[in-house]
């Protein structure tokens, strides 16, 4: 492809954030939402995901490699910015800064979350079921850690979707970008609800 | 006559490119309809600071005094803008002046904007028509297109958008919004368009379009009101299409 390595990396970074990571995020939170229908519904849904054919290939290419690339390259991007919201306190400048902050928070959250669930399951320390998440989230510290982590992730996804539309040249005019801002706010609220609602079920059984 | 009204200026000064910056406060007599430059001229006429000590006159860059040359950019009360159109009556007191930190400082408020002119050369921000024979008239341009292209041609390379951009700094090699917008301008020109791919390939390289992080401070800060974020998005689109054309192949590639 034309352009240098930096250009291609940035394009891949932008693409991976939505396809497949954004799609995986929505799928993941949707499957977890089965918890609101009771432990049996969650266990059945989790078992279905667990028993998908060629699961390791799916996990590697749809989840692990894209997130590793997006996360590591994203940290590099985050640290090349010099924030100036104190002098230029415009909405988009705030979003620019929050996108970088939530990216770093999300990476830390995902690293911990994967360690305590997928890796712990893989090593046979715990079993994938409703009980696993209930044990984690009934601890108030981890409940709030998860709330911050999930909201940070959904913000990063929704705002990232906005810049994805600009970076791929879809929204060019100020008007289309403004409408996309409203769409991204709705996406943020909706996906956050799905994620946080599930956390409440695991933590408080409601 | 009643006591003279005075305005206070707190200026970040620097004696040479290498020396350490320091602050100096000045009080100058107020006149009606003053701009920042007329206040600086007053300091030049009587270079005495607020403590009553004689000092060197504050140095700054200026030329047209009507916001078309781009030379007198500086940071006024925290924001980069032209000092010729910064009216004292509309500014919070005391007025704080500082040089634009994105650029190398030559002295006091004057900076060296060479990197912007180097960027214009890199992206070939011109229409190449030189040759050994007369090429004749070029293709005509639609009036509707000329109208938006004219807006882009108002860029005076003042550097305010680079200063406001969080991604133009010492940790990044991003050339900034101004040169990217000029790529759009010259790619929209019917003759300039013949070198479209070449310009796009340049901004698909080091310091190019991918340095943009969509913070959109540029469009908020541009003294000429140039739709810089529309230009950036246009180049995002054009480079994406150019990538596909050059990877998969296309007869429409220039």
XYZ file of C-alpha atoms in Angstrom, chain B:
254
model
C -6.198 67.252 33.635
C -7.227 64.100 35.500
C -4.781 61.237 36.044
C -3.962 59.339 32.900
C -5.597 55.913 32.467
C -2.983 53.173 31.994
C -3.001 49.638 30.670
C -0.771 46.897 32.039
C 1.050 44.395 29.848
C 2.861 41.356 31.249
C 5.234 40.195 28.544
C 7.210 36.964 28.336
C 10.592 38.041 26.974
C 13.686 36.266 25.754
C 16.883 38.070 24.721
C 18.180 35.488 22.236
C 17.135 32.090 20.827
C 19.174 30.251 23.470
C 18.710 32.442 26.541
C 16.164 31.788 29.294
C 12.745 33.483 29.104
C 11.673 36.004 31.768
C 8.605 38.140 32.459
C 8.543 41.904 32.391
C 5.596 44.167 33.220
C 4.905 47.425 31.435
C 2.395 50.195 31.940
C 1.480 52.271 28.946
C -0.891 55.238 28.683
C -4.306 54.285 27.359
C -5.632 55.754 24.138
C -8.936 55.052 22.484
C -9.103 52.178 19.965
C -5.670 50.801 20.839
C -4.586 47.408 19.573
C -1.820 45.274 21.069
C 0.636 46.514 18.450
C 0.032 50.173 19.327
C 0.720 49.281 22.978
C 3.961 47.565 21.936
C 4.879 50.638 19.853
C 4.354 52.744 22.970
C 6.841 50.516 24.849
C 9.285 50.876 21.972
C 8.937 54.674 22.143
C 9.553 54.709 25.895
C 11.265 51.437 26.975
C 10.723 51.725 30.723
C 9.129 48.877 32.681
C 6.484 49.151 35.409
C 9.161 49.485 38.113
C 10.438 52.599 36.331
C 13.652 50.889 35.148
C 15.028 51.525 31.688
C 15.008 48.321 29.642
C 15.410 47.144 26.057
C 12.350 47.727 23.869
C 10.192 44.636 23.357
C 10.812 43.064 19.956
C 8.001 41.621 17.829
C 7.261 40.852 14.210
C 4.698 42.750 12.146
C 4.027 43.866 8.634
C 0.606 44.596 7.154
C -1.336 45.626 10.312
C -4.593 44.428 8.719
C -4.592 40.683 9.339
C -3.469 39.516 5.924
C 0.295 38.955 6.306
C 0.369 36.551 9.265
C 3.557 37.984 10.793
C 2.288 39.365 14.105
C 0.928 36.142 15.649
C 1.525 35.787 19.380
C -0.173 34.377 22.456
C -2.500 37.014 23.893
C -4.129 36.123 27.222
C -3.488 32.435 26.605
C -4.715 32.148 23.018
C -2.698 32.457 19.832
C -3.958 35.213 17.508
C -2.870 38.248 15.492
C -1.763 41.182 17.619
C -2.918 43.691 14.977
C -6.583 42.731 15.402
C -6.384 42.205 19.188
C -8.150 45.341 20.414
C -7.190 46.489 23.901
C -10.780 47.455 24.754
C -11.877 43.853 24.209
C -9.073 42.260 26.236
C -9.002 41.315 29.893
C -6.495 43.325 31.940
C -3.621 42.878 32.548
C -2.823 41.795 29.019
C -0.439 38.844 28.942
C 1.717 38.452 25.851
C 3.948 35.475 25.029
C 5.627 34.142 21.888
C 4.104 31.088 20.147
C 5.852 28.166 21.844
C 5.491 25.798 18.884
C 8.117 27.736 16.940
C 11.752 28.569 17.683
C 11.885 31.984 19.363
C 14.211 34.504 17.734
C 13.728 37.261 20.297
C 10.969 38.342 22.707
C 7.669 37.879 20.834
C 9.161 37.119 17.418
C 9.286 33.511 16.243
C 10.754 31.718 13.246
C 7.947 30.191 11.168
C 10.314 28.538 8.637
C 8.909 25.077 9.313
C 5.585 26.182 7.794
C 7.231 27.359 4.590
C 9.260 24.140 4.458
C 5.982 22.207 4.752
C 4.470 24.170 1.843
C 7.499 23.217 -0.239
C 7.214 19.588 0.827
C 3.562 19.302 -0.222
C 4.216 21.301 -3.425
C 1.651 23.987 -2.606
C 1.702 25.495 -6.088
C 0.544 24.786 -9.646
C 3.539 23.644 -11.730
C 3.306 25.150 -15.213
C 6.953 25.872 -16.038
C 8.154 24.244 -19.245
C 10.025 24.848 -22.473
C 6.958 25.894 -24.457
C 3.624 27.627 -23.906
C 1.168 25.091 -22.499
C -1.832 27.233 -23.457
C -4.807 27.975 -21.215
C -5.680 25.427 -18.549
C -9.090 23.823 -17.991
C -11.803 26.078 -16.569
C -12.905 25.890 -12.959
C -16.522 25.733 -11.854
C -17.599 28.925 -10.094
C -19.094 26.977 -7.185
C -15.764 25.248 -6.635
C -13.809 28.494 -6.988
C -15.856 29.981 -4.180
C -14.851 27.419 -1.536
C -11.327 27.133 -2.900
C -10.971 30.909 -2.481
C -11.649 30.523 1.244
C -8.706 28.118 1.502
C -6.468 30.560 -0.373
C -6.891 33.092 2.449
C -4.316 31.187 4.549
C -1.517 33.574 5.525
C 0.773 30.933 7.135
C 0.455 32.802 10.449
C 1.017 29.675 12.560
C -1.964 30.147 14.889
C -3.450 26.745 13.949
C -0.123 25.009 14.637
C 0.153 26.715 18.008
C -3.427 25.750 18.964
C -3.055 22.124 17.794
C -2.285 19.654 20.619
C -0.613 17.323 18.111
C 1.906 19.859 16.773
C 4.706 19.671 19.331
C 8.250 18.493 19.903
C 7.091 14.868 20.372
C 5.339 14.705 16.998
C 6.383 15.535 13.439
C 2.864 16.559 12.293
C 3.149 19.441 9.812
C -0.123 20.946 11.028
C -3.471 21.890 9.455
C -2.269 24.826 7.311
C -0.196 22.814 4.813
C -2.791 20.002 4.655
C -5.451 22.565 3.739
C -3.167 23.851 0.973
C -2.969 20.307 -0.427
C -6.761 20.440 -0.731
C -6.597 23.894 -2.344
C -4.074 22.919 -5.023
C -5.689 19.530 -5.606
C -8.970 21.335 -6.297
C -7.359 23.534 -8.953
C -7.996 22.113 -12.473
C -4.297 22.295 -13.419
C -2.963 21.663 -9.913
C -5.092 18.518 -9.864
C -2.700 16.929 -12.370
C -0.246 16.480 -9.469
C -2.914 15.316 -7.034
C -1.437 11.900 -6.267
C 2.013 13.349 -5.675
C 0.688 15.755 -3.029
C -1.425 13.030 -1.425
C 1.547 10.638 -1.295
C 3.498 13.344 0.551
C 0.855 13.767 3.246
C 0.632 9.969 3.518
C 4.241 10.101 4.703
C 6.036 11.435 7.767
C 4.241 14.240 9.580
C 1.274 13.958 7.231
C -2.483 13.756 7.643
C -2.358 10.921 10.186
C -0.818 13.318 12.705
C -4.240 14.971 12.991
C -6.152 13.916 16.099
C -9.414 15.802 15.390
C -9.128 18.126 18.387
C -10.426 20.843 16.038
C -8.727 23.742 17.836
C -7.412 24.858 14.437
C -10.800 25.750 13.006
C -11.757 27.546 16.238
C -8.533 29.574 16.221
C -7.970 30.407 12.533
C -8.070 34.221 12.233
C -9.196 33.922 8.597
C -12.068 31.538 9.385
C -10.727 28.874 7.019
C -12.704 25.588 7.251
C -9.557 23.698 8.286
C -11.343 20.666 9.731
C -13.301 20.254 6.495
C -9.967 20.326 4.638
C -8.465 17.761 7.015
C -11.487 15.467 6.576
C -11.283 15.947 2.782
C -7.636 14.873 2.825
C -8.497 11.952 5.114
C -10.995 10.862 2.458
C -8.673 11.497 -0.490
C -5.758 9.640 1.095
C -8.005 6.684 1.965
C -9.141 6.492 -1.676
C -5.565 7.020 -2.886
C -4.431 4.076 -0.717
C -6.958 1.769 -2.356
C -6.100 3.042 -5.828
C -2.406 2.508 -5.349
C -2.708 -0.882 -3.605
C -5.367 -2.474 -5.805
C -4.540 -0.435 -8.894
C -6.650 2.084 -10.785
C -6.591 3.850 -14.131
C -7.998 6.922 -12.374
C -4.854 7.317 -10.303
C -2.949 10.427 -11.294
